[in-house]
Amino acid sequence: MTASAALLAALLAAFSMAATTRAKSPAPAAQEQAATVVVKIDNFSFSPQVLTVAPGTKVTWVNNDDIPHTVVSTSDVFKSKALDTDDKFSFTFDKAGSYDYFCSIHPKMTGKVIVK
Amino acid sequence: MKGFLGTYASFTADLNLVLQLAMALALGAGAWLARKKRYRAHAICQSAMLLLNLPLIALVMWPSFDERVWPRIPQRIGKMHYAVATLHGFTGAMAELLGLYIVLVAGTNVVPAGLRIARWKVWMRLELALWWFVVATGLVTYFCWYVPKVRI
C-alpha cells in the first residue's frame, strides 16, 4: 500500500467514526424534552439566551464566568443567590408560559425560558 | 434597572460611581478652601460630603457587599474581585469613621478632651489621602465587577 493510499484509508476511517458519533448524539428537539437542561453563564451572557422546554423540565444554570452572577425571574417566580464560579442554580418549570429572567448584578444580562 | 455608563452595572451602581467621583473632587475643592483660609466653607463642604456618603453606604454599598462579598470571605479572598472589594470596604469604613471623628472633634464638644486630636493638618490630610485611595479602589472594584474582559 502506498503512503497516499494509507492516508486516504485513515481519513475515511476517521470520517466514518465521526459520522457514527454524530448519529448517536440526540437531536436538539430531543434535548429540549430531556428532564434537565443546562444554561451556561459565561462572559456576561446566558447561553442559550432563549430556551424552550416541556413542562416539568428542570433547568440548571451553571456559572462558568469568573465573576459572580444571579438568576432572577422578572415575575418573582425564581431567584438565585449570587453564584460564584462553578456554582449552580436549578428550577423546575411545571407550568407552561414564558419566563423572562436577568442577572440582578448585571441587569443587561437577560434570558428567557419558554415552557410549552 | 440598567445603568447609564455603558457597562454591565446597574443604575444604582453607576449613580454611586458618579457621585463618589464628584464627592472626591468636592473634597479636593474643600481642601483648597482650607488652604485659602476659608475655614467655614471648608468645614461645610467636607462635612456635607461625609454625611452624603452615609446613605450611599447604607443603601448601595453595604447591601451589595453584604450579599455578594461578605459570604465569600475569607474562602475566596484570593480572587481579585473579592480582594479589591474587601480592601475597598474596609478602607472605606476606616475613612468614613475617621472623617466622622474629625467632624465631631472639630464641630462639637461631644468628644472628651483627652480623645481630641491636636495636629489638625496631619489628620485631615491623612483623611483626604485615605478617601482618595478608597475612591481609587472603588473604581477598580467597579471595573472588576461590571466591565467584561477587564481583569486587572
PDB file of C-alpha atoms in Angstrom:
ATOM      1  CA  MET A   1       0.000   0.000   0.000  1.00  0.00           C
ATOM      2  CA  THR A   2       1.361   3.387  -0.948  1.00  0.00           C
ATOM      3  CA  ALA A   3       1.618   6.219   1.529  1.00  0.00           C
ATOM      4  CA  SER A   4      -1.180   8.172  -0.158  1.00  0.00           C
ATOM      5  CA  ALA A   5      -3.496   5.138  -0.092  1.00  0.00           C
ATOM      6  CA  ALA A   6      -2.778   4.619   3.602  1.00  0.00           C
ATOM      7  CA  LEU A   7      -3.523   8.272   4.304  1.00  0.00           C
ATOM      8  CA  LEU A   8      -6.819   8.045   2.379  1.00  0.00           C
ATOM      9  CA  ALA A   9      -7.821   4.924   4.324  1.00  0.00           C
ATOM     10  CA  ALA A  10      -7.052   6.641   7.630  1.00  0.00           C
ATOM     11  CA  LEU A  11      -9.099   9.684   6.664  1.00  0.00           C
ATOM     12  CA  LEU A  12     -12.052   7.518   5.613  1.00  0.00           C
ATOM     13  CA  ALA A  13     -11.902   5.631   8.915  1.00  0.00           C
ATOM     14  CA  ALA A  14     -11.811   8.863  10.914  1.00  0.00           C
ATOM     15  CA  PHE A  15     -14.735  10.308   8.925  1.00  0.00           C
ATOM     16  CA  SER A  16     -16.722   7.129   9.454  1.00  0.00           C
ATOM     17  CA  MET A  17     -16.162   7.235  13.233  1.00  0.00           C
ATOM     18  CA  ALA A  18     -17.144  10.908  13.414  1.00  0.00           C
ATOM     19  CA  ALA A  19     -20.320  10.231  11.444  1.00  0.00           C
ATOM     20  CA  THR A  20     -21.237   7.365  13.768  1.00  0.00           C
ATOM     21  CA  THR A  21     -20.680   9.519  16.867  1.00  0.00           C
ATOM     22  CA  ARG A  22     -22.740  12.333  15.365  1.00  0.00           C
ATOM     23  CA  ALA A  23     -25.591   9.949  14.560  1.00  0.00           C
ATOM     24  CA  LYS A  24     -25.653   8.779  18.189  1.00  0.00           C
ATOM     25  CA  SER A  25     -25.982  12.380  19.550  1.00  0.00           C
ATOM     26  CA  PRO A  26     -29.558  13.351  20.366  1.00  0.00           C
ATOM     27  CA  ALA A  27     -31.209  15.927  18.134  1.00  0.00           C
ATOM     28  CA  PRO A  28     -31.759  19.444  19.572  1.00  0.00           C
ATOM     29  CA  ALA A  29     -35.500  18.816  19.737  1.00  0.00           C
ATOM     30  CA  ALA A  30     -34.923  15.682  21.787  1.00  0.00           C
ATOM     31  CA  GLN A  31     -32.601  17.597  24.151  1.00  0.00           C
ATOM     32  CA  GLU A  32     -35.395  20.070  24.819  1.00  0.00           C
ATOM     33  CA  GLN A  33     -37.561  17.209  26.022  1.00  0.00           C
ATOM     34  CA  ALA A  34     -34.947  15.948  28.494  1.00  0.00           C
ATOM     35  CA  ALA A  35     -35.665  16.194  32.212  1.00  0.00           C
ATOM     36  CA  THR A  36     -32.779  18.538  32.890  1.00  0.00           C
ATOM     37  CA  VAL A  37     -31.445  21.292  30.673  1.00  0.00           C
ATOM     38  CA  VAL A  38     -28.347  23.357  31.375  1.00  0.00           C
ATOM     39  CA  VAL A  39     -27.959  27.075  30.731  1.00  0.00           C
ATOM     40  CA  LYS A  40     -24.350  28.225  30.802  1.00  0.00           C
ATOM     41  CA  ILE A  41     -23.361  31.605  32.163  1.00  0.00           C
ATOM     42  CA  ASP A  42     -20.164  32.866  30.617  1.00  0.00           C
ATOM     43  CA  ASN A  43     -18.628  36.156  29.523  1.00  0.00           C
ATOM     44  CA  PHE A  44     -21.604  38.157  30.849  1.00  0.00           C
ATOM     45  CA  SER A  45     -24.251  36.216  28.925  1.00  0.00           C
ATOM     46  CA  PHE A  46     -26.686  33.311  29.273  1.00  0.00           C
ATOM     47  CA  SER A  47     -26.356  30.535  26.716  1.00  0.00           C
ATOM     48  CA  PRO A  48     -28.781  29.706  25.242  1.00  0.00           C
ATOM     49  CA  GLN A  49     -30.400  33.073  25.806  1.00  0.00           C
ATOM     50  CA  VAL A  50     -33.822  31.728  24.837  1.00  0.00           C
ATOM     51  CA  LEU A  51     -34.637  28.178  25.854  1.00  0.00           C
ATOM     52  CA  THR A  52     -37.765  26.164  25.026  1.00  0.00           C
ATOM     53  CA  VAL A  53     -38.601  23.231  27.285  1.00  0.00           C
ATOM     54  CA  ALA A  54     -41.510  20.952  28.094  1.00  0.00           C
ATOM     55  CA  PRO A  55     -43.464  21.353  31.344  1.00  0.00           C
ATOM     56  CA  GLY A  56     -41.748  19.570  34.228  1.00  0.00           C
ATOM     57  CA  THR A  57     -38.260  20.248  32.916  1.00  0.00           C
ATOM     58  CA  LYS A  58     -35.584  21.180  35.427  1.00  0.00           C
ATOM     59  CA  VAL A  59     -33.342  23.959  34.164  1.00  0.00           C
ATOM     60  CA  THR A  60     -29.915  24.309  35.759  1.00  0.00           C
ATOM     61  CA  TRP A  61     -27.847  27.445  35.370  1.00  0.00           C
ATOM     62  CA  VAL A  62     -24.086  26.950  35.755  1.00  0.00           C
ATOM     63  CA  ASN A  63     -21.827  29.941  36.225  1.00  0.00           C
ATOM     64  CA  ASN A  64     -18.709  29.358  34.119  1.00  0.00           C
ATOM     65  CA  ASP A  65     -17.716  33.023  34.381  1.00  0.00           C
ATOM     66  CA  ASP A  66     -15.066  34.226  36.809  1.00  0.00           C
ATOM     67  CA  ILE A  67     -17.461  36.920  38.086  1.00  0.00           C
ATOM     68  CA  PRO A  68     -20.495  36.195  40.285  1.00  0.00           C
ATOM     69  CA  HIS A  69     -23.918  36.319  38.658  1.00  0.00           C
ATOM     70  CA  THR A  70     -27.504  35.781  39.728  1.00  0.00           C
ATOM     71  CA  VAL A  71     -30.559  34.325  38.007  1.00  0.00           C
ATOM     72  CA  VAL A  72     -33.671  36.310  38.876  1.00  0.00           C
ATOM     73  CA  SER A  73     -37.123  35.988  37.341  1.00  0.00           C
ATOM     74  CA  THR A  74     -38.710  39.297  36.333  1.00  0.00           C
ATOM     75  CA  SER A  75     -42.020  38.000  37.701  1.00  0.00           C
ATOM     76  CA  ASP A  76     -40.540  36.784  41.027  1.00  0.00           C
ATOM     77  CA  VAL A  77     -41.028  33.115  40.136  1.00  0.00           C
ATOM     78  CA  PHE A  78     -37.431  32.158  40.983  1.00  0.00           C
ATOM     79  CA  LYS A  79     -34.367  33.869  42.369  1.00  0.00           C
ATOM     80  CA  SER A  80     -30.861  32.554  42.986  1.00  0.00           C
ATOM     81  CA  LYS A  81     -28.269  33.822  45.412  1.00  0.00           C
ATOM     82  CA  ALA A  82     -25.050  35.212  43.945  1.00  0.00           C
ATOM     83  CA  LEU A  83     -23.463  32.327  42.032  1.00  0.00           C
ATOM     84  CA  ASP A  84     -19.689  32.226  42.119  1.00  0.00           C
ATOM     85  CA  THR A  85     -17.614  30.367  39.535  1.00  0.00           C
ATOM     86  CA  ASP A  86     -18.945  26.806  39.022  1.00  0.00           C
ATOM     87  CA  ASP A  87     -21.923  27.393  41.318  1.00  0.00           C
ATOM     88  CA  LYS A  88     -25.290  26.091  40.090  1.00  0.00           C
ATOM     89  CA  PHE A  89     -28.920  27.049  40.477  1.00  0.00           C
ATOM     90  CA  SER A  90     -31.876  24.905  39.404  1.00  0.00           C
ATOM     91  CA  PHE A  91     -35.571  25.500  38.951  1.00  0.00           C
ATOM     92  CA  THR A  92     -38.241  23.128  37.680  1.00  0.00           C
ATOM     93  CA  PHE A  93     -40.752  24.664  35.288  1.00  0.00           C
ATOM     94  CA  ASP A  94     -44.084  22.931  35.885  1.00  0.00           C
ATOM     95  CA  LYS A  95     -46.408  25.443  34.267  1.00  0.00           C
ATOM     96  CA  ALA A  96     -46.491  26.481  30.630  1.00  0.00           C
ATOM     97  CA  GLY A  97     -45.612  30.068  29.897  1.00  0.00           C
ATOM     98  CA  SER A  98     -42.817  32.469  29.121  1.00  0.00           C
ATOM     99  CA  TYR A  99     -40.352  33.243  31.894  1.00  0.00           C
ATOM    100  CA  ASP A 100     -38.039  36.233  31.475  1.00  0.00           C
ATOM    101  CA  TYR A 101     -35.072  36.446  33.792  1.00  0.00           C
ATOM    102  CA  PHE A 102     -31.961  38.548  34.304  1.00  0.00           C
ATOM    103  CA  CYS A 103     -28.815  38.882  36.417  1.00  0.00           C
ATOM    104  CA  SER A 104     -29.510  41.340  39.224  1.00  0.00           C
ATOM    105  CA  ILE A 105     -25.806  42.240  39.463  1.00  0.00           C
ATOM    106  CA  HIS A 106     -25.596  42.906  35.713  1.00  0.00           C
ATOM    107  CA  PRO A 107     -29.119  43.852  34.535  1.00  0.00           C
ATOM    108  CA  LYS A 108     -28.040  43.911  30.886  1.00  0.00           C
ATOM    109  CA  MET A 109     -27.741  40.119  31.071  1.00  0.00           C
ATOM    110  CA  THR A 110     -31.163  38.722  30.187  1.00  0.00           C
ATOM    111  CA  GLY A 111     -32.627  35.390  29.188  1.00  0.00           C
ATOM    112  CA  LYS A 112     -35.939  33.636  28.636  1.00  0.00           C
ATOM    113  CA  VAL A 113     -37.347  30.184  29.253  1.00  0.00           C
ATOM    114  CA  ILE A 114     -40.399  29.226  27.199  1.00  0.00           C
ATOM    115  CA  VAL A 115     -42.353  26.309  28.612  1.00  0.00           C
ATOM    116  CA  LYS A 116     -44.787  24.627  26.200  1.00  0.00           C
TER     117      LYS A 116
ATOM    118  CA  MET B   1     -32.589  48.723  36.237  1.00  0.00           C
ATOM    119  CA  LYS B   2     -29.812  49.020  33.662  1.00  0.00           C
ATOM    120  CA  GLY B   3     -27.014  51.518  34.171  1.00  0.00           C
ATOM    121  CA  PHE B   4     -26.192  54.549  32.050  1.00  0.00           C
ATOM    122  CA  LEU B   5     -22.416  54.320  31.697  1.00  0.00           C
ATOM    123  CA  GLY B   6     -22.453  51.646  29.018  1.00  0.00           C
ATOM    124  CA  THR B   7     -21.107  48.855  31.235  1.00  0.00           C
ATOM    125  CA  TYR B   8     -22.967  45.892  32.755  1.00  0.00           C
ATOM    126  CA  ALA B   9     -23.564  47.731  36.021  1.00  0.00           C
ATOM    127  CA  SER B  10     -26.976  48.579  37.426  1.00  0.00           C
ATOM    128  CA  PHE B  11     -28.360  52.111  37.570  1.00  0.00           C
ATOM    129  CA  THR B  12     -27.595  52.413  41.285  1.00  0.00           C
ATOM    130  CA  ALA B  13     -24.001  51.223  40.809  1.00  0.00           C
ATOM    131  CA  ASP B  14     -23.463  53.770  38.030  1.00  0.00           C
ATOM    132  CA  LEU B  15     -25.106  56.562  40.032  1.00  0.00           C
ATOM    133  CA  ASN B  16     -22.995  55.683  43.060  1.00  0.00           C
ATOM    134  CA  LEU B  17     -19.810  55.752  40.984  1.00  0.00           C
ATOM    135  CA  VAL B  18     -20.613  59.184  39.546  1.00  0.00           C
ATOM    136  CA  LEU B  19     -21.500  60.555  42.990  1.00  0.00           C
ATOM    137  CA  GLN B  20     -18.324  59.125  44.552  1.00  0.00           C
ATOM    138  CA  LEU B  21     -16.147  60.725  41.877  1.00  0.00           C
ATOM    139  CA  ALA B  22     -17.973  64.040  42.308  1.00  0.00           C
ATOM    140  CA  MET B  23     -17.535  63.817  46.077  1.00  0.00           C
ATOM    141  CA  ALA B  24     -13.816  63.095  45.686  1.00  0.00           C
ATOM    142  CA  LEU B  25     -13.493  66.237  43.575  1.00  0.00           C
ATOM    143  CA  ALA B  26     -15.555  68.220  46.092  1.00  0.00           C
ATOM    144  CA  LEU B  27     -13.276  67.069  48.919  1.00  0.00           C
ATOM    145  CA  GLY B  28     -10.303  68.303  46.902  1.00  0.00           C
ATOM    146  CA  ALA B  29     -12.064  71.637  46.464  1.00  0.00           C
ATOM    147  CA  GLY B  30     -12.752  71.667  50.212  1.00  0.00           C
ATOM    148  CA  ALA B  31      -9.051  71.147  50.926  1.00  0.00           C
ATOM    149  CA  TRP B  32      -8.289  74.080  48.618  1.00  0.00           C
ATOM    150  CA  LEU B  33     -10.736  76.219  50.644  1.00  0.00           C
ATOM    151  CA  ALA B  34      -8.753  75.387  53.786  1.00  0.00           C
ATOM    152  CA  ARG B  35      -5.526  76.475  52.107  1.00  0.00           C
ATOM    153  CA  LYS B  36      -7.243  79.766  51.276  1.00  0.00           C
ATOM    154  CA  LYS B  37      -8.158  80.047  54.992  1.00  0.00           C
ATOM    155  CA  ARG B  38     -11.887  79.899  54.242  1.00  0.00           C
ATOM    156  CA  TYR B  39     -12.419  77.542  57.126  1.00  0.00           C
ATOM    157  CA  ARG B  40     -16.180  77.885  57.445  1.00  0.00           C
ATOM    158  CA  ALA B  41     -16.742  76.961  53.798  1.00  0.00           C
ATOM    159  CA  HIS B  42     -14.157  74.178  54.154  1.00  0.00           C
ATOM    160  CA  ALA B  43     -15.992  72.705  57.149  1.00  0.00           C
ATOM    161  CA  ILE B  44     -19.372  72.807  55.413  1.00  0.00           C
ATOM    162  CA  CYS B  45     -18.007  71.237  52.227  1.00  0.00           C
ATOM    163  CA  GLN B  46     -16.134  68.373  53.914  1.00  0.00           C
ATOM    164  CA  SER B  47     -18.948  67.655  56.401  1.00  0.00           C
ATOM    165  CA  ALA B  48     -21.563  67.609  53.641  1.00  0.00           C
ATOM    166  CA  MET B  49     -19.564  65.087  51.605  1.00  0.00           C
ATOM    167  CA  LEU B  50     -19.012  62.913  54.649  1.00  0.00           C
ATOM    168  CA  LEU B  51     -22.709  62.911  55.544  1.00  0.00           C
ATOM    169  CA  LEU B  52     -23.839  62.414  51.939  1.00  0.00           C
ATOM    170  CA  ASN B  53     -21.718  59.280  51.844  1.00  0.00           C
ATOM    171  CA  LEU B  54     -23.607  57.717  54.761  1.00  0.00           C
ATOM    172  CA  PRO B  55     -26.850  56.965  52.855  1.00  0.00           C
ATOM    173  CA  LEU B  56     -24.793  55.726  49.900  1.00  0.00           C
ATOM    174  CA  ILE B  57     -23.027  53.291  52.218  1.00  0.00           C
ATOM    175  CA  ALA B  58     -26.274  52.222  53.861  1.00  0.00           C
ATOM    176  CA  LEU B  59     -28.399  51.889  50.715  1.00  0.00           C
ATOM    177  CA  VAL B  60     -25.955  50.939  47.948  1.00  0.00           C
ATOM    178  CA  MET B  61     -22.508  49.785  49.018  1.00  0.00           C
ATOM    179  CA  TRP B  62     -23.128  47.827  52.220  1.00  0.00           C
ATOM    180  CA  PRO B  63     -26.108  45.790  50.860  1.00  0.00           C
ATOM    181  CA  SER B  64     -24.078  44.919  47.782  1.00  0.00           C
ATOM    182  CA  PHE B  65     -21.026  43.960  49.858  1.00  0.00           C
ATOM    183  CA  ASP B  66     -23.152  42.017  52.328  1.00  0.00           C
ATOM    184  CA  GLU B  67     -24.897  39.993  49.620  1.00  0.00           C
ATOM    185  CA  ARG B  68     -22.050  39.308  47.203  1.00  0.00           C
ATOM    186  CA  VAL B  69     -18.715  39.612  49.005  1.00  0.00           C
ATOM    187  CA  TRP B  70     -19.126  39.080  52.741  1.00  0.00           C
ATOM    188  CA  PRO B  71     -20.358  35.439  52.460  1.00  0.00           C
ATOM    189  CA  ARG B  72     -17.330  34.579  50.285  1.00  0.00           C
ATOM    190  CA  ILE B  73     -14.561  35.794  52.572  1.00  0.00           C
ATOM    191  CA  PRO B  74     -12.150  34.584  53.705  1.00  0.00           C
ATOM    192  CA  GLN B  75     -12.519  31.484  51.473  1.00  0.00           C
ATOM    193  CA  ARG B  76     -12.387  33.352  48.142  1.00  0.00           C
ATOM    194  CA  ILE B  77     -10.278  36.336  49.182  1.00  0.00           C
ATOM    195  CA  GLY B  78      -7.601  35.197  46.728  1.00  0.00           C
ATOM    196  CA  LYS B  79      -9.808  36.130  43.779  1.00  0.00           C
ATOM    197  CA  MET B  80      -9.216  39.632  42.501  1.00  0.00           C
ATOM    198  CA  HIS B  81     -12.800  40.866  42.516  1.00  0.00           C
ATOM    199  CA  TYR B  82     -13.340  39.747  46.120  1.00  0.00           C
ATOM    200  CA  ALA B  83      -9.945  41.028  47.288  1.00  0.00           C
ATOM    201  CA  VAL B  84     -10.351  44.509  45.843  1.00  0.00           C
ATOM    202  CA  ALA B  85     -13.948  44.805  47.051  1.00  0.00           C
ATOM    203  CA  THR B  86     -12.861  43.769  50.554  1.00  0.00           C
ATOM    204  CA  LEU B  87      -9.960  46.228  50.537  1.00  0.00           C
ATOM    205  CA  HIS B  88     -12.362  48.939  49.355  1.00  0.00           C
ATOM    206  CA  GLY B  89     -14.913  48.029  52.031  1.00  0.00           C
ATOM    207  CA  PHE B  90     -12.517  48.022  54.976  1.00  0.00           C
ATOM    208  CA  THR B  91     -10.537  51.118  53.995  1.00  0.00           C
ATOM    209  CA  GLY B  92     -13.822  52.852  53.176  1.00  0.00           C
ATOM    210  CA  ALA B  93     -15.177  52.083  56.630  1.00  0.00           C
ATOM    211  CA  MET B  94     -11.949  53.442  58.163  1.00  0.00           C
ATOM    212  CA  ALA B  95     -12.168  56.627  56.082  1.00  0.00           C
ATOM    213  CA  GLU B  96     -15.806  57.223  56.980  1.00  0.00           C
ATOM    214  CA  LEU B  97     -15.218  56.615  60.705  1.00  0.00           C
ATOM    215  CA  LEU B  98     -12.101  58.796  60.794  1.00  0.00           C
ATOM    216  CA  GLY B  99     -13.997  61.537  58.953  1.00  0.00           C
ATOM    217  CA  LEU B 100     -16.889  61.364  61.417  1.00  0.00           C
ATOM    218  CA  TYR B 101     -14.420  61.539  64.285  1.00  0.00           C
ATOM    219  CA  ILE B 102     -12.761  64.634  62.810  1.00  0.00           C
ATOM    220  CA  VAL B 103     -16.144  66.315  62.269  1.00  0.00           C
ATOM    221  CA  LEU B 104     -17.219  65.511  65.835  1.00  0.00           C
ATOM    222  CA  VAL B 105     -13.978  66.863  67.269  1.00  0.00           C
ATOM    223  CA  ALA B 106     -13.951  69.953  65.089  1.00  0.00           C
ATOM    224  CA  GLY B 107     -17.614  70.837  65.163  1.00  0.00           C
ATOM    225  CA  THR B 108     -18.934  69.638  68.537  1.00  0.00           C
ATOM    226  CA  ASN B 109     -17.966  69.153  72.174  1.00  0.00           C
ATOM    227  CA  VAL B 110     -19.087  65.521  72.226  1.00  0.00           C
ATOM    228  CA  VAL B 111     -15.581  64.040  72.262  1.00  0.00           C
ATOM    229  CA  PRO B 112     -13.783  64.270  75.645  1.00  0.00           C
ATOM    230  CA  ALA B 113     -10.720  66.494  75.778  1.00  0.00           C
ATOM    231  CA  GLY B 114      -8.378  63.544  76.197  1.00  0.00           C
ATOM    232  CA  LEU B 115      -9.552  61.951  72.960  1.00  0.00           C
ATOM    233  CA  ARG B 116      -9.337  65.056  70.808  1.00  0.00           C
ATOM    234  CA  ILE B 117      -6.734  65.353  68.088  1.00  0.00           C
ATOM    235  CA  ALA B 118      -4.267  68.200  68.243  1.00  0.00           C
ATOM    236  CA  ARG B 119      -2.423  68.100  64.914  1.00  0.00           C
ATOM    237  CA  TRP B 120      -5.295  69.059  62.653  1.00  0.00           C
ATOM    238  CA  LYS B 121      -3.459  69.326  59.371  1.00  0.00           C
ATOM    239  CA  VAL B 122      -1.834  65.920  59.622  1.00  0.00           C
ATOM    240  CA  TRP B 123      -5.078  64.101  60.397  1.00  0.00           C
ATOM    241  CA  MET B 124      -7.108  65.941  57.784  1.00  0.00           C
ATOM    242  CA  ARG B 125      -4.514  65.323  55.107  1.00  0.00           C
ATOM    243  CA  LEU B 126      -4.369  61.682  56.121  1.00  0.00           C
ATOM    244  CA  GLU B 127      -8.160  61.526  55.856  1.00  0.00           C
ATOM    245  CA  LEU B 128      -8.178  63.097  52.389  1.00  0.00           C
ATOM    246  CA  ALA B 129      -5.427  60.759  51.156  1.00  0.00           C
ATOM    247  CA  LEU B 130      -7.257  57.748  52.593  1.00  0.00           C
ATOM    248  CA  TRP B 131     -10.528  58.881  50.993  1.00  0.00           C
ATOM    249  CA  TRP B 132      -8.946  59.206  47.566  1.00  0.00           C
ATOM    250  CA  PHE B 133      -7.316  55.797  47.986  1.00  0.00           C
ATOM    251  CA  VAL B 134     -10.751  54.381  48.786  1.00  0.00           C
ATOM    252  CA  VAL B 135     -12.226  56.019  45.679  1.00  0.00           C
ATOM    253  CA  ALA B 136      -9.404  54.516  43.601  1.00  0.00           C
ATOM    254  CA  THR B 137     -10.099  51.032  44.984  1.00  0.00           C
ATOM    255  CA  GLY B 138     -13.795  51.667  44.323  1.00  0.00           C
ATOM    256  CA  LEU B 139     -13.001  52.380  40.677  1.00  0.00           C
ATOM    257  CA  VAL B 140     -11.009  49.154  40.409  1.00  0.00           C
ATOM    258  CA  THR B 141     -13.868  47.283  42.082  1.00  0.00           C
ATOM    259  CA  TYR B 142     -16.324  48.727  39.561  1.00  0.00           C
ATOM    260  CA  PHE B 143     -14.161  47.644  36.618  1.00  0.00           C
ATOM    261  CA  CYS B 144     -13.612  44.169  38.064  1.00  0.00           C
ATOM    262  CA  TRP B 145     -17.313  43.545  38.634  1.00  0.00           C
ATOM    263  CA  TYR B 146     -19.030  45.309  35.765  1.00  0.00           C
ATOM    264  CA  VAL B 147     -16.698  45.525  32.778  1.00  0.00           C
ATOM    265  CA  PRO B 148     -16.107  42.351  30.722  1.00  0.00           C
ATOM    266  CA  LYS B 149     -12.596  41.366  29.702  1.00  0.00           C
ATOM    267  CA  VAL B 150     -11.000  43.761  32.145  1.00  0.00           C
ATOM    268  CA  ARG B 151      -9.282  41.687  34.773  1.00  0.00           C
ATOM    269  CA  ILE B 152      -6.635  43.743  36.490  1.00  0.00           C
TER     270      ILE B 152
END
